[in-house]
Coordinates of N, CA and C in Angstrom, one line a residue:
X1 N -15.1 -13.1 6.9 CA -15.0 -13.6 5.5 C -13.9 -13.0 4.8
X2 N -13.6 -13.6 3.6 CA -12.6 -12.9 2.8 C -13.3 -11.6 2.3
X3 N -12.4 -10.7 1.8 CA -12.9 -9.5 1.3 C -13.5 -9.7 0.0
X4 N -14.7 -9.1 -0.3 CA -15.4 -9.3 -1.5 C -15.9 -7.9 -2.0
X5 N -16.4 -7.9 -3.2 CA -17.0 -6.7 -3.8 C -18.5 -6.7 -3.6
X6 N -19.1 -5.7 -2.9 CA -20.5 -5.6 -2.8 C -21.1 -5.3 -4.1
X7 N -22.0 -6.1 -4.6 CA -22.6 -5.9 -6.0 C -23.4 -4.7 -6.1
X8 N -24.0 -4.2 -5.0 CA -24.8 -3.0 -5.0 C -24.0 -1.7 -5.0
X9 N -22.9 -1.7 -4.2 CA -22.1 -0.4 -4.1 C -20.8 -0.5 -4.8
X10 N -20.4 -1.6 -5.3 CA -19.1 -1.8 -6.0 C -17.9 -1.4 -5.0
X11 N -18.1 -1.6 -3.7 CA -17.1 -1.3 -2.7 C -16.6 -2.6 -2.1
X12 N -15.4 -2.6 -1.7 CA -14.8 -3.8 -1.0 C -15.5 -3.9 0.4
X13 N -15.8 -5.1 0.8 CA -16.5 -5.3 2.1 C -15.9 -6.6 2.7
X14 N -15.8 -6.5 4.0 CA -15.5 -7.7 4.8 C -16.6 -8.0 5.8
X15 N -17.0 -9.2 5.9 CA -18.1 -9.5 6.8 C -17.5 -10.2 8.0
X16 N -17.8 -9.7 9.2 CA -17.3 -10.2 10.4 C -18.5 -11.0 11.1
X17 N -18.2 -12.2 11.5 CA -19.2 -13.0 12.2 C -18.7 -13.5 13.5
X18 N -19.7 -13.8 14.4 CA -19.4 -14.3 15.7 C -20.5 -15.2 16.2
X19 N -20.0 -16.3 16.8 CA -21.0 -17.3 17.3 C -21.6 -16.7 18.6
X20 N -22.9 -16.9 18.7 CA -23.7 -16.5 19.9 C -24.1 -17.7 20.7
X21 N -23.7 -17.8 22.0 CA -24.1 -18.9 22.8 C -25.2 -18.4 23.8
X22 N -26.0 -19.3 24.2 CA -27.0 -19.1 25.2 C -26.4 -19.1 26.6
X23 N -27.3 -18.9 27.6 CA -26.8 -18.8 29.0 C -26.2 -20.1 29.4
X24 N -26.6 -21.3 28.8 CA -26.0 -22.6 29.2 C -24.7 -22.9 28.4
X25 N -24.3 -21.9 27.5 CA -23.1 -22.1 26.7 C -23.4 -22.9 25.4
X26 N -24.6 -23.2 25.1 CA -25.0 -23.9 23.9 C -25.2 -22.9 22.7
X27 N -24.9 -23.4 21.6 CA -25.0 -22.5 20.4 C -26.4 -22.0 20.2
X28 N -26.6 -20.7 20.0 CA -27.9 -20.1 19.8 C -28.0 -19.5 18.4
X29 N -26.9 -19.1 17.8 CA -27.0 -18.5 16.5 C -25.7 -17.7 16.2
X30 N -25.8 -16.9 15.2 CA -24.6 -16.1 14.7 C -25.0 -14.7 14.5
X31 N -24.1 -13.8 14.8 CA -24.3 -12.4 14.6 C -23.3 -12.0 13.5
X32 N -23.7 -11.1 12.6 CA -22.7 -10.7 11.5 C -22.9 -9.3 11.2
X33 N -21.9 -8.7 10.7 CA -22.0 -7.3 10.2 C -21.0 -7.1 9.0
X34 N -21.4 -6.3 8.1 CA -20.6 -6.0 6.9 C -19.8 -4.7 7.2
X35 N -18.5 -4.8 6.9 CA -17.7 -3.6 7.1 C -17.2 -3.1 5.8
X36 N -17.6 -1.9 5.4 CA -17.1 -1.4 4.1 C -15.7 -0.9 4.3
X37 N -14.8 -1.2 3.3 CA -13.4 -0.8 3.3 C -13.2 0.5 2.5
X38 N -14.3 1.2 2.1 CA -14.1 2.4 1.3 C -13.3 3.4 2.0
X39 N -13.4 3.5 3.3 CA -12.7 4.5 4.1 C -11.2 4.3 4.0
X40 N -10.7 3.0 3.8 CA -9.3 2.8 3.6 C -8.8 3.5 2.4
X41 N -9.5 3.3 1.3 CA -9.2 3.9 0.0 C -9.2 5.5 0.1
X42 N -10.3 5.9 0.8 CA -10.5 7.4 1.0 C -9.3 8.0 1.7
X43 N -8.9 7.3 2.8 CA -7.7 7.8 3.6 C -6.5 7.8 2.8
X44 N -6.2 6.7 2.0 CA -5.0 6.7 1.2 C -4.9 7.8 0.2
X45 N -6.0 8.1 -0.4 CA -6.1 9.1 -1.5 C -5.9 10.5 -0.9
X46 N -6.2 10.7 0.4 CA -6.0 12.0 1.0 C -4.6 12.2 1.6
X47 N -3.8 11.2 1.6 CA -2.5 11.4 2.2 C -1.7 12.4 1.5
X48 N -0.9 13.2 2.2 CA 0.0 14.1 1.5 C 1.3 13.5 1.3
X49 N 1.5 12.9 0.1 CA 2.7 12.3 -0.4 C 3.3 13.2 -1.4
X50 N 4.6 12.9 -1.8 CA 5.2 13.6 -2.9 C 4.4 13.2 -4.2
X51 N 4.7 14.0 -5.2 CA 3.9 13.8 -6.4 C 4.1 12.4 -7.0
X52 N 5.3 11.8 -6.8 CA 5.6 10.5 -7.3 C 5.4 9.4 -6.3
X53 N 5.1 9.7 -5.1 CA 5.0 8.7 -4.0 C 3.6 8.0 -4.0
X54 N 3.6 6.9 -3.3 CA 2.3 6.2 -3.2 C 2.2 5.4 -1.9
X55 N 1.0 5.2 -1.5 CA 0.7 4.3 -0.3 C -0.3 3.3 -0.7
X56 N -0.2 2.1 -0.2 CA -1.2 1.1 -0.5 C -1.3 0.1 0.6
X57 N -2.5 -0.6 0.6 CA -2.8 -1.6 1.6 C -3.2 -2.8 0.7
X58 N -2.5 -4.0 1.0 CA -2.9 -5.2 0.2 C -3.0 -6.4 1.2
X59 N -3.7 -7.4 0.7 CA -3.7 -8.6 1.4 C -2.3 -9.3 1.1
X60 N -1.9 -10.3 1.8 CA -0.6 -10.9 1.6 C -0.5 -11.6 0.3
X61 N -1.6 -11.9 -0.4 CA -1.5 -12.5 -1.7 C -1.5 -11.4 -2.8
X62 N -1.4 -10.1 -2.4 CA -1.3 -9.0 -3.4 C -2.6 -8.3 -3.8
X63 N -3.7 -8.9 -3.3 CA -5.0 -8.3 -3.7 C -5.1 -6.9 -3.0
X64 N -5.3 -5.8 -3.9 CA -5.4 -4.5 -3.4 C -6.6 -4.3 -2.5
X65 N -6.4 -3.6 -1.4 CA -7.6 -3.1 -0.6 C -7.7 -1.6 -0.9
X66 N -6.7 -0.9 -1.0 CA -6.7 0.5 -1.3 C -5.3 1.0 -1.8
X67 N -5.4 2.0 -2.5 CA -4.1 2.6 -3.1 C -4.3 4.1 -3.3
X68 N -3.3 4.8 -3.0 CA -3.4 6.3 -3.1 C -3.5 6.9 -4.5
X69 N -3.2 6.1 -5.5 CA -3.3 6.5 -6.8 C -3.7 5.3 -7.7
X70 N -4.5 5.5 -8.7 CA -4.9 4.4 -9.5 C -6.0 3.6 -8.9
X71 N -6.5 2.6 -9.7 CA -7.6 1.8 -9.2 C -7.2 0.7 -8.3
X72 N -8.1 0.2 -7.5 CA -7.9 -1.0 -6.7 C -8.8 -2.1 -7.2
X73 N -9.7 -1.8 -8.2 CA -10.5 -2.8 -8.9 C -10.3 -2.7 -10.4
X74 N -10.7 -3.8 -11.1 CA -10.6 -3.8 -12.6 C -11.9 -4.2 -13.1
X75 N -12.2 -3.8 -14.4 CA -13.5 -4.2 -15.0 C -13.5 -5.7 -15.2
X76 N -14.6 -6.3 -15.0 CA -14.8 -7.8 -15.3 C -15.4 -7.9 -16.7
X77 N -15.3 -9.0 -17.3 CA -15.9 -9.2 -18.7 C -17.4 -9.0 -18.7
X78 N -18.0 -9.3 -17.6 CA -19.5 -9.2 -17.5 C -20.0 -7.8 -17.2
X79 N -19.1 -6.8 -17.1 CA -19.4 -5.4 -16.8 C -19.3 -5.1 -15.4
X80 N -19.1 -6.1 -14.5 CA -18.9 -5.8 -13.1 C -17.5 -5.4 -12.8
X81 N -17.1 -5.7 -11.6 CA -15.7 -5.4 -11.1 C -15.0 -6.7 -10.6
X82 N -13.7 -6.7 -10.7 CA -12.9 -7.7 -10.1 C -11.8 -7.0 -9.2
X83 N -11.3 -7.7 -8.2 CA -10.2 -7.2 -7.4 C -9.0 -7.2 -8.3
X84 N -8.2 -6.1 -8.1 CA -6.9 -6.0 -8.8 C -5.8 -6.4 -7.9
X85 N -4.9 -7.2 -8.4 CA -3.7 -7.6 -7.7 C -2.6 -6.6 -7.9
X86 N -1.9 -6.2 -6.9 CA -0.8 -5.2 -7.0 C 0.2 -5.6 -8.1
X87 N 0.4 -6.9 -8.3 CA 1.4 -7.4 -9.3 C 0.9 -7.2 -10.7
X88 N -0.4 -6.9 -10.9 CA -1.0 -6.7 -12.2 C -1.4 -5.3 -12.5
X89 N -1.1 -4.4 -11.6 CA -1.5 -3.0 -11.7 C -0.8 -2.4 -13.0
X90 N -1.5 -1.4 -13.5 CA -0.9 -0.6 -14.7 C 0.1 0.4 -14.2
X91 N 0.2 0.6 -12.9 CA 1.1 1.6 -12.3 C 2.4 0.8 -12.0
X92 N 3.5 1.1 -12.7 CA 4.8 0.4 -12.5 C 5.3 0.5 -11.1
X93 N 5.0 1.6 -10.4 CA 5.5 1.8 -9.0 C 4.7 0.9 -8.0
X94 N 3.4 0.7 -8.3 CA 2.6 -0.2 -7.5 C 3.2 -1.6 -7.6
X95 N 3.5 -2.1 -8.8 CA 4.0 -3.4 -9.1 C 5.4 -3.5 -8.4
X96 N 6.3 -2.6 -8.6 CA 7.6 -2.6 -8.0 C 7.6 -2.6 -6.5
X97 N 6.7 -1.8 -5.9 CA 6.7 -1.7 -4.5 C 6.2 -3.0 -3.8
X98 N 5.2 -3.6 -4.4 CA 4.7 -4.9 -3.9 C 5.8 -5.9 -4.1
X99 N 6.5 -6.0 -5.2 CA 7.5 -7.0 -5.5 C 8.7 -6.8 -4.5
X100 N 9.1 -5.5 -4.3 CA 10.2 -5.2 -3.3 C 9.8 -5.7 -1.9
X101 N 8.6 -5.4 -1.5 CA 8.2 -5.8 -0.2 C 8.2 -7.3 0.0
X102 N 7.8 -8.0 -1.0 CA 7.7 -9.5 -1.0 C 9.1 -10.1 -1.1
X103 N 10.0 -9.6 -2.0 CA 11.2 -10.3 -2.3 C 12.5 -9.7 -1.7
X104 N 12.6 -8.4 -1.7 CA 13.9 -7.9 -1.1 C 14.0 -8.1 0.4
X105 N 13.0 -8.3 1.1 CA 13.0 -8.4 2.5 C 12.7 -9.8 3.0
X106 N 12.7 -10.7 2.1 CA 12.5 -12.1 2.6 C 11.2 -12.4 3.1
X107 N 11.1 -13.0 4.2 CA 9.8 -13.4 4.8 C 8.9 -12.2 5.0
X108 N 7.6 -12.4 5.1 CA 6.7 -11.3 5.3 C 7.1 -10.6 6.6
X109 N 7.0 -9.3 6.7 CA 7.4 -8.6 7.9 C 6.5 -8.9 9.0
X110 N 7.0 -8.8 10.2 CA 6.2 -8.9 11.4 C 5.5 -7.6 11.7
X111 N 5.0 -7.4 12.9 CA 4.2 -6.2 13.2 C 5.0 -4.9 13.2
X112 N 6.3 -5.0 13.4 CA 7.1 -3.8 13.5 C 7.3 -3.2 12.1
X113 N 7.1 -1.9 12.0 CA 7.3 -1.3 10.7 C 8.8 -1.3 10.3
X114 N 9.1 -1.4 9.0 CA 10.5 -1.5 8.5 C 10.6 -0.6 7.4
X115 N 11.9 -0.3 7.0 CA 12.2 0.5 5.9 C 13.2 -0.2 5.0
X116 N 13.3 0.3 3.8 CA 14.3 -0.2 2.9 C 14.4 0.7 1.7
X117 N 15.3 0.3 0.8 CA 15.4 1.0 -0.5 C 15.4 0.0 -1.6
X118 N 14.7 0.3 -2.7 CA 14.8 -0.6 -3.9 C 14.9 0.3 -5.1
X119 N 15.3 -0.4 -6.2 CA 15.4 0.3 -7.5 C 14.0 0.3 -8.2
X120 N 13.5 1.5 -8.5 CA 12.1 1.6 -9.0 C 12.1 1.3 -10.5
X121 N 10.9 1.3 -11.1 CA 10.8 0.9 -12.5 C 11.5 1.8 -13.5
X122 N 11.9 3.0 -13.2 CA 12.6 3.9 -14.1 C 14.1 4.0 -13.7
X123 N 14.5 3.0 -12.8 CA 15.9 3.0 -12.4 C 16.2 3.9 -11.2
X124 N 15.2 4.6 -10.7 CA 15.4 5.5 -9.6 C 15.4 4.7 -8.2
X125 N 16.1 5.3 -7.2 CA 16.1 4.7 -5.9 C 14.8 5.1 -5.2
X126 N 14.1 4.2 -4.6 CA 12.8 4.4 -4.0 C 12.9 4.0 -2.5
X127 N 12.6 4.9 -1.6 CA 12.5 4.7 -0.2 C 11.2 4.0 0.1
X128 N 11.2 2.9 0.9 CA 10.1 2.1 1.2 C 9.9 2.0 2.7
X129 N 8.7 2.2 3.2 CA 8.3 1.9 4.5 C 7.1 0.9 4.5
X130 N 7.2 -0.2 5.3 CA 6.1 -1.2 5.2 C 5.9 -1.8 6.6
X131 N 4.8 -2.4 6.8 CA 4.4 -3.2 8.0 C 3.4 -4.2 7.6
X132 N 3.3 -5.2 8.5 CA 2.2 -6.2 8.4 C 1.3 -6.0 9.5
X133 N 0.0 -5.9 9.2 CA -1.1 -5.8 10.2 C -1.9 -7.0 10.3
X134 N -1.8 -7.7 11.5 CA -2.6 -8.9 11.7 C -3.4 -8.8 12.9
X135 N -4.5 -9.6 13.0 CA -5.3 -9.7 14.2 C -5.9 -11.1 14.3
X136 N -6.5 -11.4 15.4 CA -7.0 -12.7 15.7 C -8.3 -13.0 14.9
X137 N -8.9 -12.0 14.3 CA -10.1 -12.2 13.5 C -9.8 -12.5 12.1
X138 N -8.6 -12.6 11.7 CA -8.2 -13.0 10.3 C -7.6 -11.9 9.4
X139 N -7.6 -10.7 10.0 CA -7.0 -9.6 9.2 C -5.5 -9.9 9.0
X140 N -5.0 -9.8 7.8 CA -3.6 -10.0 7.5 C -3.3 -9.1 6.3
X141 N -2.9 -7.9 6.5 CA -2.6 -6.9 5.5 C -1.2 -6.4 5.5
X142 N -0.7 -6.0 4.3 CA 0.6 -5.3 4.2 C 0.3 -3.9 3.9
X143 N 1.0 -3.0 4.6 CA 0.8 -1.6 4.4 C 2.1 -1.0 3.9
X144 N 2.1 -0.3 2.8 CA 3.4 0.1 2.2 C 3.3 1.6 1.8
X145 N 4.4 2.3 2.0 CA 4.5 3.7 1.4 C 5.9 3.7 0.7
X146 N 5.8 4.2 -0.6 CA 7.0 4.2 -1.4 C 7.2 5.6 -2.0
X147 N 8.3 6.2 -1.8 CA 8.6 7.6 -2.3 C 10.0 7.5 -3.0
X148 N 10.0 7.9 -4.3 CA 11.3 8.0 -4.9 C 12.2 9.0 -4.2
X149 N 13.5 8.6 -3.9 CA 14.4 9.4 -3.1 C 14.5 10.8 -3.7
X150 N 14.5 10.9 -5.0 CA 14.7 12.2 -5.6 C 13.6 13.2 -5.2
X151 N 12.4 12.7 -4.9 CA 11.3 13.6 -4.4 C 11.6 14.3 -3.2
X152 N 12.3 13.7 -2.3 CA 12.6 14.4 -1.0 C 14.1 14.8 -0.9
X153 N 14.9 14.4 -1.8 CA 16.3 14.8 -1.7 C 16.8 15.7 -2.8
X154 N 15.9 16.1 -3.7 CA 16.3 16.9 -4.9 C 16.8 18.3 -4.5
X155 N 16.3 18.9 -3.4 CA 16.8 20.2 -3.0 C 18.2 20.1 -2.5
X156 N 18.5 19.0 -1.7 CA 19.8 18.8 -1.2 C 20.8 18.5 -2.3
X157 N 20.3 17.6 -3.3 CA 21.2 17.3 -4.4 C 21.5 18.5 -5.3
X158 N 20.5 19.3 -5.5 CA 20.7 20.5 -6.3 C 21.6 21.5 -5.6
X159 N 21.5 21.6 -4.3 CA 22.4 22.5 -3.5 C 23.8 22.0 -3.6
X160 N 24.0 20.7 -3.5 CA 25.3 20.1 -3.6 C 25.9 20.4 -5.0
X161 N 25.2 20.2 -6.0 CA 25.7 20.4 -7.4 C 26.1 21.9 -7.6
X162 N 25.2 22.8 -7.1 CA 25.6 24.2 -7.2 C 26.8 24.6 -6.4
X163 N 27.0 24.0 -5.2 CA 28.1 24.2 -4.4 C 29.4 23.7 -5.1
X164 N 29.3 22.6 -5.7 CA 30.5 22.0 -6.4 C 30.8 22.9 -7.6
X165 N 29.8 23.4 -8.3 CA 30.1 24.3 -9.5 C 30.7 25.6 -9.0
X166 N 30.2 26.2 -7.9 CA 30.8 27.4 -7.4 C 32.2 27.2 -6.9
X167 N 32.4 26.1 -6.2 CA 33.8 25.8 -5.8 C 34.7 25.6 -7.0
X168 N 34.3 25.0 -8.0 CA 35.1 24.8 -9.2 C 35.4 26.2 -9.9
X169 N 34.3 27.0 -9.9 CA 34.5 28.4 -10.5 C 35.5 29.2 -9.6
X170 N 35.3 29.1 -8.3 CA 36.2 29.9 -7.4 C 37.6 29.4 -7.5
X171 N 37.8 28.1 -7.6 CA 39.2 27.5 -7.8 C 39.8 27.9 -9.1
X172 N 39.0 28.0 -10.1 CA 39.5 28.4 -11.4 C 39.8 29.9 -11.4
X173 N 39.1 30.7 -10.7 CA 39.4 32.1 -10.6 C 40.6 32.4 -9.8
X174 N 41.0 31.5 -8.8 CA 42.1 31.8 -8.0 C 43.4 31.4 -8.7
X175 N 43.4 30.4 -9.5 CA 44.6 30.0 -10.2 C 45.0 30.8 -11.4

């Protein structure tokens, strides 16, 4: 089934069903099980990312399954919960990451992970890794990790600037 919110636990759930045939190959019934997706969110929240980085899993229409920071559900007018679309998130990097994955790279990615760079909401360069996860049972998810380049390049950039200043100071002292 499509992913839905379990009204008792307020967790995302997918129900998997399978036809059961008898010995003669005729239809006998159906077996089904509910699969909680809470572990996806738990896993994403435990990832060791930079302080500004994020990881998320969405369906191809943008409906969040899990995200490393911020909510994946939103309050409904009746007091319950609704699924949150990545394009409607209050987190600008979630919105920008989903948009970059969908537009900068054209068609939805295949199974092979890919990388790219996009301009983030504050004008910063953001490194992006993404992949599409599909199976024969109907699973079709986009997995994304986005980290502002400054988060992992700041030590190198700072060292470069210090080296330039020292070189200028040394050059000024020699002349």
